[in-house]
Tab-separated table of C-alpha atoms and ligand atoms in Angstrom:
chain	number	residue	atom	x	y	z
A	314	MET	CA	-11.783	17.730	-6.030
A	315	ARG	CA	-10.514	20.434	-3.993
A	316	LYS	CA	-11.619	23.188	-5.411
A	317	LYS	CA	-7.662	24.927	-6.919
A	318	ILE	CA	-6.106	22.773	-9.368
A	319	ILE	CA	-2.806	23.633	-9.561
A	320	SER	CA	-2.120	24.022	-13.678
A	321	VAL	CA	1.135	22.972	-14.637
A	322	ALA	CA	2.596	25.953	-16.134
A	323	ALA	CA	0.478	29.178	-15.942
A	324	PRO	CA	1.714	32.419	-17.868
A	325	ASN	CA	2.815	34.879	-15.689
A	326	LEU	CA	0.957	38.174	-16.048
A	327	GLY	CA	0.807	41.473	-14.394
A	328	ARG	CA	-0.335	45.391	-15.254
A	329	GLU	CA	3.301	45.359	-17.518
A	330	GLU	CA	1.934	43.446	-20.601
A	331	LEU	CA	-1.141	44.687	-19.462
A	332	ASN	CA	0.011	48.419	-20.047
A	333	ASN	CA	1.948	48.133	-22.749
A	334	VAL	CA	-1.562	46.389	-25.370
A	335	ILE	CA	-3.219	49.155	-24.331
A	336	LYS	CA	-0.153	51.314	-25.062
A	337	ALA	CA	0.441	49.534	-28.919
A	338	VAL	CA	-3.311	49.553	-29.914
A	339	LYS	CA	-3.590	52.859	-28.375
A	340	SER	CA	-0.364	53.423	-31.652
A	341	SER	CA	-2.931	51.349	-33.880
A	342	TRP	CA	-0.155	49.290	-34.518
A	343	ILE	CA	-1.137	46.018	-33.954
A	344	SER	CA	0.151	43.519	-36.732
A	345	SER	CA	4.277	43.503	-37.393
A	346	ARG	CA	5.348	47.084	-37.575
A	347	GLY	CA	5.428	48.834	-34.103
A	348	GLU	CA	7.688	50.093	-31.720
A	349	TYR	CA	7.926	47.446	-29.481
A	350	ILE	CA	8.554	44.839	-32.102
A	351	ASN	CA	12.220	46.260	-33.201
A	352	LYS	CA	12.698	47.204	-29.482
A	353	PHE	CA	12.139	42.931	-28.720
A	354	GLU	CA	14.037	42.485	-31.055
A	355	LYS	CA	17.195	44.707	-29.716
A	356	GLU	CA	16.898	43.911	-25.859
A	357	PHE	CA	16.117	39.364	-27.038
A	358	ALA	CA	19.751	40.298	-28.842
A	359	ARG	CA	21.493	42.272	-26.136
A	360	TYR	CA	20.046	40.045	-22.967
A	361	LEU	CA	21.401	36.785	-24.421
A	362	GLY	CA	24.481	38.155	-25.901
A	363	VAL	CA	24.003	37.740	-30.204
A	364	ARG	CA	24.521	39.996	-32.716
A	365	TYR	CA	21.094	39.037	-33.938
A	366	ALA	CA	17.379	38.657	-32.707
A	367	THR	CA	14.280	37.902	-34.905
A	368	THR	CA	10.654	37.669	-34.007
A	369	VAL	CA	9.175	35.379	-35.425
A	370	SER	CA	5.533	32.906	-34.703
A	371	SER	CA	6.520	30.305	-32.762
A	372	GLY	CA	8.966	28.114	-31.771
A	373	THR	CA	8.434	25.905	-34.322
A	374	THR	CA	8.728	28.231	-37.614
A	375	GLY	CA	11.366	29.630	-35.929
A	376	LEU	CA	13.919	25.924	-36.844
A	377	HIS	CA	11.619	26.231	-40.151
A	378	LEU	CA	13.513	29.429	-40.972
A	379	ALA	CA	17.064	28.574	-39.383
A	380	LEU	CA	16.842	25.719	-41.912
A	381	LEU	CA	15.586	27.248	-44.984
A	382	ALA	CA	18.488	29.658	-44.041
A	383	LEU	CA	21.526	26.938	-43.756
A	384	LYS	CA	20.472	26.208	-47.317
A	385	ILE	CA	19.023	22.256	-45.409
A	386	LYS	CA	17.578	19.794	-48.116
A	387	LYS	CA	16.042	17.831	-49.131
A	388	GLY	CA	18.937	14.722	-49.195
A	389	ASN	CA	20.228	15.968	-46.048
A	390	GLU	CA	20.451	14.415	-42.801
A	391	VAL	CA	19.494	16.690	-39.650
A	392	ILE	CA	20.895	14.754	-36.462
A	393	ILE	CA	18.341	15.748	-33.743
A	394	PRO	CA	17.423	13.514	-30.232
A	395	ASP	CA	14.492	11.094	-30.093
A	396	LEU	CA	12.739	12.667	-26.886
A	397	THR	CA	11.938	15.820	-27.743
A	398	TYR	CA	8.790	18.479	-29.171
A	399	VAL	CA	7.422	17.242	-32.392
A	400	ALA	CA	8.184	20.864	-33.830
A	401	THR	CA	12.024	20.021	-33.567
A	402	ALA	CA	11.666	17.323	-36.426
A	403	ASN	CA	8.790	18.062	-38.502
A	404	ALA	CA	10.971	21.467	-39.387
A	405	VAL	CA	13.587	18.336	-40.513
A	406	LYS	CA	10.457	17.704	-43.012
A	407	TYR	CA	9.662	20.831	-43.672
A	408	VAL	CA	12.603	21.660	-45.483
A	409	GLY	CA	12.884	17.963	-47.726
A	410	ALA	CA	14.948	16.940	-45.192
A	411	GLN	CA	15.537	13.103	-43.109
A	412	PRO	CA	15.770	13.433	-39.059
A	413	VAL	CA	17.325	11.152	-38.050
A	414	MET	CA	16.785	10.763	-34.273
A	415	VAL	CA	19.318	9.160	-31.254
A	416	ASP	CA	18.771	8.682	-27.743
A	417	VAL	CA	19.594	11.245	-24.705
A	418	GLU	CA	21.515	11.425	-21.875
A	419	PRO	CA	20.875	10.330	-18.627
A	420	ASP	CA	21.451	12.496	-15.797
A	421	TYR	CA	20.837	15.510	-18.344
A	422	TRP	CA	17.934	14.055	-20.657
A	423	CYS	CA	19.510	16.372	-23.767
A	424	ILE	CA	20.992	14.748	-26.671
A	425	ASP	CA	24.013	12.527	-26.473
A	426	PRO	CA	26.988	13.680	-27.933
A	427	THR	CA	28.411	10.474	-28.319
A	428	ALA	CA	25.082	8.577	-29.398
A	429	ILE	CA	25.945	11.901	-31.931
A	430	LEU	CA	28.522	10.762	-33.841
A	431	LYS	CA	27.366	7.091	-33.817
A	432	ALA	CA	24.737	8.624	-36.145
A	433	ILE	CA	26.660	10.753	-38.479
A	434	SER	CA	26.569	10.306	-42.237
A	435	LYS	CA	27.392	11.157	-45.212
A	436	ARG	CA	24.778	12.954	-45.527
A	437	THR	CA	24.555	14.708	-42.711
A	438	LYS	CA	23.895	18.892	-41.854
A	439	ALA	CA	23.774	19.348	-39.063
A	440	ILE	CA	23.037	18.163	-35.176
A	441	ILE	CA	19.957	19.840	-33.129
A	442	PRO	CA	21.025	20.201	-29.592
A	443	VAL	CA	17.039	20.662	-27.842
A	444	HIS	CA	18.041	22.157	-23.727
A	445	LEU	CA	15.356	19.517	-22.678
A	446	TYR	CA	12.899	21.423	-19.837
A	447	GLY	CA	15.231	24.431	-19.758
A	448	ASN	CA	18.281	22.288	-19.032
A	449	VAL	CA	21.872	23.213	-21.116
A	450	ALA	CA	23.139	19.553	-23.893
A	451	ALA	CA	26.489	18.722	-24.011
A	452	MET	CA	27.343	22.400	-25.548
A	453	THR	CA	31.263	21.674	-25.750
A	454	GLU	CA	31.302	18.681	-26.856
A	455	ILE	CA	28.252	19.084	-29.764
A	456	LEU	CA	30.181	21.890	-31.088
A	457	LYS	CA	33.343	19.971	-31.467
A	458	ILE	CA	32.095	17.949	-33.297
A	459	ALA	CA	29.865	20.402	-35.465
A	460	LYS	CA	34.328	22.334	-36.018
A	461	LYS	CA	35.136	18.074	-37.062
A	462	TYR	CA	32.356	17.327	-39.545
A	463	HIS	CA	31.847	20.499	-40.883
A	464	LEU	CA	27.655	20.453	-39.189
A	465	TYR	CA	25.211	23.362	-38.308
A	466	VAL	CA	24.615	23.797	-35.258
A	467	VAL	CA	20.897	25.410	-34.782
A	468	GLU	CA	19.653	25.296	-30.570
A	469	ASP	CA	16.548	24.455	-30.134
A	470	ALA	CA	15.525	26.648	-27.459
A	471	ALA	CA	12.287	26.888	-26.803
A	472	GLU	CA	12.612	25.738	-23.024
A	473	ALA	CA	15.193	27.624	-21.701
A	474	HIS	CA	14.889	31.222	-21.181
A	475	GLY	CA	18.705	32.796	-20.054
A	476	ALA	CA	19.283	29.097	-19.040
A	477	GLU	CA	23.961	28.968	-18.554
A	478	TYR	CA	26.837	27.111	-19.983
A	479	LYS	CA	29.678	28.200	-18.654
A	480	GLY	CA	28.397	31.526	-18.581
A	481	LYS	CA	27.266	31.867	-22.061
A	482	LYS	CA	23.418	31.569	-22.877
A	483	ALA	CA	21.740	28.673	-24.059
A	484	GLY	CA	20.776	29.388	-27.685
A	485	SER	CA	24.135	31.596	-28.782
A	486	PHE	CA	26.018	28.205	-29.145
A	487	GLY	CA	25.414	27.426	-31.974
A	488	ASP	CA	25.059	29.178	-36.172
A	489	VAL	CA	21.329	29.541	-35.866
A	490	GLY	CA	19.138	29.502	-31.736
A	491	VAL	CA	15.828	29.963	-31.690
A	492	PHE	CA	13.247	30.390	-28.734
A	493	SER	CA	9.195	29.426	-28.478
A	494	PHE	CA	7.254	31.626	-25.889
A	495	PHE	CA	3.717	29.254	-26.269
A	496	GLY	CA	1.827	30.891	-23.268
A	497	ASN	CA	3.517	27.923	-21.128
A	498	LYS	CA	7.277	28.591	-21.481
A	499	ILE	CA	8.990	30.127	-19.083
A	500	MET	CA	8.824	33.722	-20.906
A	501	THR	CA	5.819	34.121	-23.500
A	502	THR	CA	3.972	36.403	-25.813
A	503	GLY	CA	0.624	33.952	-27.019
A	504	GLU	CA	2.404	32.427	-29.525
A	505	GLY	CA	5.399	33.954	-31.234
A	506	GLY	CA	9.025	33.161	-31.481
A	507	MET	CA	11.924	34.706	-31.669
A	508	VAL	CA	15.837	33.672	-33.803
A	509	VAL	CA	19.591	33.985	-32.927
A	510	THR	CA	21.914	34.795	-35.237
A	511	ASN	CA	25.642	36.259	-34.872
A	512	ASN	CA	25.792	35.460	-38.232
A	513	LYS	CA	24.331	38.589	-40.640
A	514	LYS	CA	23.289	36.821	-43.422
A	515	ILE	CA	21.816	34.227	-42.232
A	516	TYR	CA	19.738	37.008	-40.078
A	517	GLU	CA	19.283	38.794	-42.889
A	518	ARG	CA	18.524	35.574	-44.956
A	519	VAL	CA	15.050	34.457	-41.859
A	520	SER	CA	13.892	38.805	-42.383
A	521	PHE	CA	13.246	38.131	-45.849
A	522	LEU	CA	11.564	34.858	-45.182
A	523	LYS	CA	9.592	35.485	-43.074
A	524	ASN	CA	7.870	38.697	-45.151
A	525	GLN	CA	7.076	36.959	-48.073
A	526	ALA	CA	10.491	36.779	-49.116
A	527	GLN	CA	9.252	40.704	-50.194
A	528	SER	CA	12.622	42.947	-51.077
A	529	PRO	CA	14.222	44.957	-47.899
A	530	ASN	CA	14.382	47.546	-51.361
A	531	ASN	CA	11.656	46.554	-53.077
A	532	LYS	CA	8.075	46.758	-51.575
A	533	TYR	CA	5.762	44.030	-53.278
A	534	TRP	CA	8.354	42.117	-55.164
A	535	HIS	CA	9.120	39.042	-54.398
A	536	PRO	CA	12.240	36.845	-55.578
A	537	GLU	CA	10.692	34.034	-54.049
A	538	ILE	CA	8.970	32.121	-52.466
A	539	GLY	CA	8.541	33.126	-48.491
A	540	PHE	CA	6.111	33.265	-46.229
A	541	ASN	CA	3.897	34.475	-43.550
A	542	TYR	CA	5.822	34.213	-40.098
A	543	ARG	CA	5.470	37.138	-38.453
A	544	MET	CA	4.957	38.252	-34.648
A	545	THR	CA	2.493	40.821	-34.001
A	546	ASN	CA	2.713	44.072	-31.560
A	547	LEU	CA	1.044	43.591	-30.108
A	548	GLN	CA	3.118	39.856	-29.468
A	549	ALA	CA	6.457	41.733	-28.710
A	550	ALA	CA	4.214	44.303	-26.396
A	551	VAL	CA	3.539	41.239	-24.347
A	552	GLY	CA	7.189	39.815	-24.900
A	553	CYS	CA	8.602	43.320	-23.994
A	554	ALA	CA	7.595	43.314	-19.660
A	555	GLN	CA	8.070	39.625	-20.412
A	556	LEU	CA	11.790	40.127	-20.835
A	557	GLY	CA	12.012	43.555	-18.298
A	558	LYS	CA	11.116	40.155	-15.582
A	559	ILE	CA	12.367	37.619	-16.433
A	560	ASN	CA	15.062	37.536	-14.120
A	561	SER	CA	12.763	36.837	-10.833
A	562	LEU	CA	10.700	34.195	-13.817
A	563	ILE	CA	14.043	33.116	-13.697
A	564	ASN	CA	15.300	33.072	-10.079
A	565	LYS	CA	11.371	31.793	-9.333
A	566	LYS	CA	11.976	28.089	-11.693
A	567	ARG	CA	14.821	27.599	-9.619
A	568	LYS	CA	13.561	28.389	-5.911
A	569	ILE	CA	10.239	25.781	-7.430
A	570	PHE	CA	12.354	23.175	-8.415
A	571	GLN	CA	14.669	23.573	-4.166
A	572	TRP	CA	11.651	23.506	-3.256
A	573	TYR	CA	10.322	20.419	-4.848
A	574	LYS	CA	14.268	18.604	-4.009
A	575	LYS	CA	13.206	19.428	-0.229
A	576	TYR	CA	9.733	18.639	0.239
A	577	LEU	CA	10.941	15.794	-2.013
A	578	SER	CA	13.774	13.889	-0.037
A	579	GLY	CA	12.984	10.484	2.107
A	580	LEU	CA	11.641	8.994	-1.787
A	581	LYS	CA	13.326	6.639	-2.499
A	582	ASP	CA	13.057	5.948	-6.179
A	583	ILE	CA	12.980	8.665	-8.405
A	584	THR	CA	14.969	11.187	-9.860
A	585	LEU	CA	14.371	14.741	-10.512
A	586	ASN	CA	16.090	17.513	-13.463
A	587	GLN	CA	19.345	17.168	-12.337
A	588	GLU	CA	21.665	20.418	-13.552
A	589	ARG	CA	25.553	19.869	-15.870
A	590	LYS	CA	28.018	21.767	-14.007
A	591	ASN	CA	28.722	24.967	-15.305
A	592	THR	CA	24.994	24.995	-16.081
A	593	LYS	CA	22.514	26.823	-15.551
A	594	SER	CA	18.960	25.841	-15.321
A	595	VAL	CA	16.285	27.672	-15.271
A	596	TYR	CA	14.320	24.671	-14.528
A	597	TRP	CA	11.622	25.134	-17.312
A	598	MET	CA	9.572	22.151	-16.258
A	599	THR	CA	10.394	20.634	-12.414
A	600	SER	CA	9.861	16.343	-13.343
A	601	LEU	CA	10.312	14.064	-11.848
A	602	VAL	CA	11.619	10.493	-13.321
A	603	LEU	CA	9.844	7.171	-12.030
A	604	GLY	CA	12.282	4.016	-10.934
A	605	ARG	CA	11.588	0.293	-11.373
A	606	ASN	CA	10.485	-0.285	-7.719
A	607	ILE	CA	8.469	2.893	-8.188
A	608	ARG	CA	6.669	1.999	-11.042
A	609	LYS	CA	5.740	-1.789	-9.686
A	610	LYS	CA	3.454	0.709	-7.168
A	611	ILE	CA	2.684	2.598	-9.458
A	612	PRO	CA	2.925	3.440	-12.879
A	613	ARG	CA	4.073	6.602	-13.641
A	614	ASP	CA	0.343	7.722	-16.138
A	615	ALA	CA	-1.510	5.585	-12.610
A	616	LEU	CA	0.254	8.388	-11.087
A	617	MET	CA	-0.778	11.243	-12.686
A	618	LYS	CA	-5.012	10.228	-12.549
A	619	LEU	CA	-4.535	10.202	-8.592
A	620	LEU	CA	-3.045	13.635	-9.259
A	621	LYS	CA	-5.747	14.984	-11.090
A	622	LYS	CA	-8.086	13.648	-8.858
A	623	ASP	CA	-6.438	15.418	-6.193
A	624	GLY	CA	-6.141	18.873	-8.230
A	625	ILE	CA	-2.782	19.083	-8.980
A	626	GLU	CA	-2.303	18.706	-12.490
A	627	THR	CA	0.607	17.550	-14.777
A	628	ARG	CA	2.118	15.998	-18.238
A	629	PRO	CA	3.881	12.736	-19.418
A	630	PHE	CA	7.577	13.177	-20.150
A	631	PHE	CA	7.036	13.447	-24.919
A	632	TYR	CA	6.729	10.167	-26.623
A	633	PRO	CA	10.125	9.902	-28.846
A	634	ILE	CA	10.393	10.255	-31.997
A	635	SER	CA	10.428	7.378	-33.029
A	636	LYS	CA	7.691	5.881	-31.144
A	637	MET	CA	4.752	8.143	-34.376
A	638	PRO	CA	3.477	6.762	-37.077
A	639	MET	CA	5.844	8.929	-40.535
A	640	TYR	CA	8.507	9.030	-38.767
A	641	ARG	CA	8.916	5.488	-37.597
A	642	LYS	CA	10.159	4.916	-40.574
A	643	GLU	CA	13.156	7.012	-40.585
A	644	ARG	CA	16.431	6.089	-39.176
A	645	HIS	CA	17.129	5.829	-35.519
A	646	TYR	CA	18.322	4.024	-32.412
A	647	PRO	CA	17.480	1.908	-30.116
A	648	ASN	CA	17.269	5.171	-28.256
A	649	PHE	CA	16.646	2.781	-25.282
A	650	ILE	CA	17.008	5.469	-22.386
A	651	ALA	CA	14.399	8.225	-24.499
A	652	TYR	CA	11.817	5.546	-23.756
A	653	ASN	CA	12.266	4.348	-19.957
A	654	LEU	CA	12.460	8.881	-19.535
A	655	SER	CA	9.372	9.154	-22.433
A	656	GLN	CA	7.670	5.594	-20.790
A	657	ASN	CA	8.506	6.757	-17.153
A	658	GLY	CA	9.090	10.608	-15.788
A	659	LEU	CA	6.438	13.730	-15.589
A	660	ASN	CA	6.529	17.310	-15.199
A	661	LEU	CA	5.308	18.524	-12.731
A	662	PRO	CA	3.243	22.234	-11.938
A	663	SER	CA	6.393	24.655	-11.905
A	664	GLY	CA	4.020	27.315	-13.101
A	665	THR	CA	6.149	31.007	-11.292
A	666	ASN	CA	2.924	32.331	-9.607
A	667	LEU	CA	3.108	28.691	-7.919
A	668	THR	CA	3.587	29.422	-3.913
A	669	GLU	CA	5.602	27.508	-1.606
A	670	LYS	CA	2.652	26.551	0.622
A	671	ASP	CA	1.171	24.755	-3.783
A	672	VAL	CA	4.498	22.658	-3.531
A	673	LYS	CA	4.776	21.188	-0.885
A	674	PHE	CA	0.927	20.204	-1.672
A	675	VAL	CA	2.051	18.784	-4.583
A	676	CYS	CA	5.002	16.936	-2.685
A	677	GLN	CA	3.019	15.379	-0.010
A	678	THR	CA	0.136	14.488	-2.531
A	679	LEU	CA	2.971	13.004	-4.288
A	680	LYS	CA	4.573	10.548	-1.015
A	681	LYS	CA	0.931	9.651	-0.095
A	682	HIS	CA	0.662	8.123	-3.473
A	683	LEU	CA	4.070	6.606	-3.957
A	684	LEU	CA	5.212	5.497	-0.120
B	698	PLP	C1	11.660	21.604	-27.542
B	698	PLP	C2	10.725	22.379	-27.816
B	698	PLP	N1	10.684	22.686	-29.106
B	698	PLP	C3	9.496	23.654	-30.076
B	698	PLP	C4	9.012	23.607	-30.078
B	698	PLP	C5	8.281	24.952	-30.167
B	698	PLP	O1	6.929	25.531	-30.877
B	698	PLP	P1	5.976	26.580	-30.831
B	698	PLP	O2	5.176	25.868	-29.476
B	698	PLP	O3	5.976	28.068	-30.406
B	698	PLP	O4	6.012	25.664	-31.825
B	698	PLP	C6	7.874	23.866	-28.215
B	698	PLP	C7	7.006	24.005	-27.812
B	698	PLP	O5	5.742	23.835	-27.654
B	698	PLP	C8	9.407	22.570	-27.551
B	698	PLP	O6	9.199	22.557	-26.255
């Protein structure tokens, strides 16, 4: 076993984060009010090119509030990709609606617009495209479908901070966009999230609901049941520092992908992330899908075990949502592409602290097992 473990996605934290947290502690504003909260929201909105951004306690709670603000409820269906993190589906269930799981594109691993079209019913109210592993979903086609069928679009941009499509940032296309700042994300606040929108009503509704539905003009008057889904000023202090270096974090992610591409060249029957035309992927996770021949030699799970022995941490792709016990009975399709990717895909170490030497070692080890 190697002494140094190469982890899959360690956060990149430095002096700026520490200084901001110290300032926040010294100010005594450690809960959900304080200068960093306002600063983080303003700067994130500016960075994304949207009118409004409001901090939340996680990406999951952000998705929940986004669906509540759009009045998605029991009796409604929401179309989601089968290949995503479970939070996308859970948020739909939290509001009493039904997720409908459809297949993803073979090349880009994001929700397939033709599969959306087939799944639309009288009960469909919204689509949640997920910008998986830092790529951007086919937003032109998705927005066209949404317009034609009068559906809302909630972008799950939890994994795609700063990704661009036709020069516009992921999360800024739909009615609402939701980000996660979990520790393994491109930028982090420990736990945390952001809801972004250009619609003032949605912004006000999310801000109201996350704050126990307290009347903005009447303290301790709560006309509805709300939630405590607020972010703390301490978290926002970290967030401001992270946002300050977002461009270098993204450049490093893209560089890591290029290193993998270089050092894995020559390895046949594998696929790495592919970038859609007119897209700037942020390669949150450089990922590898094993082809039919190579996995006869070594299946994905066996490969992951061998890598672990060599001190290399990897992650399997997500299980299809429609495979989970609580979602098996929900409407879904035989999503062959999602199922195949789920079984044969793995996320390689992609943290922005990685060096070229680390990536070279991972690639040499992969070649040792795969060639
Ligand atoms: C696609 C996707 N959606 C939603 C979430 C939920 O975010 P969080 O973990 O901050 O609740 C995540 C992150 O883990 C995610 O990857």
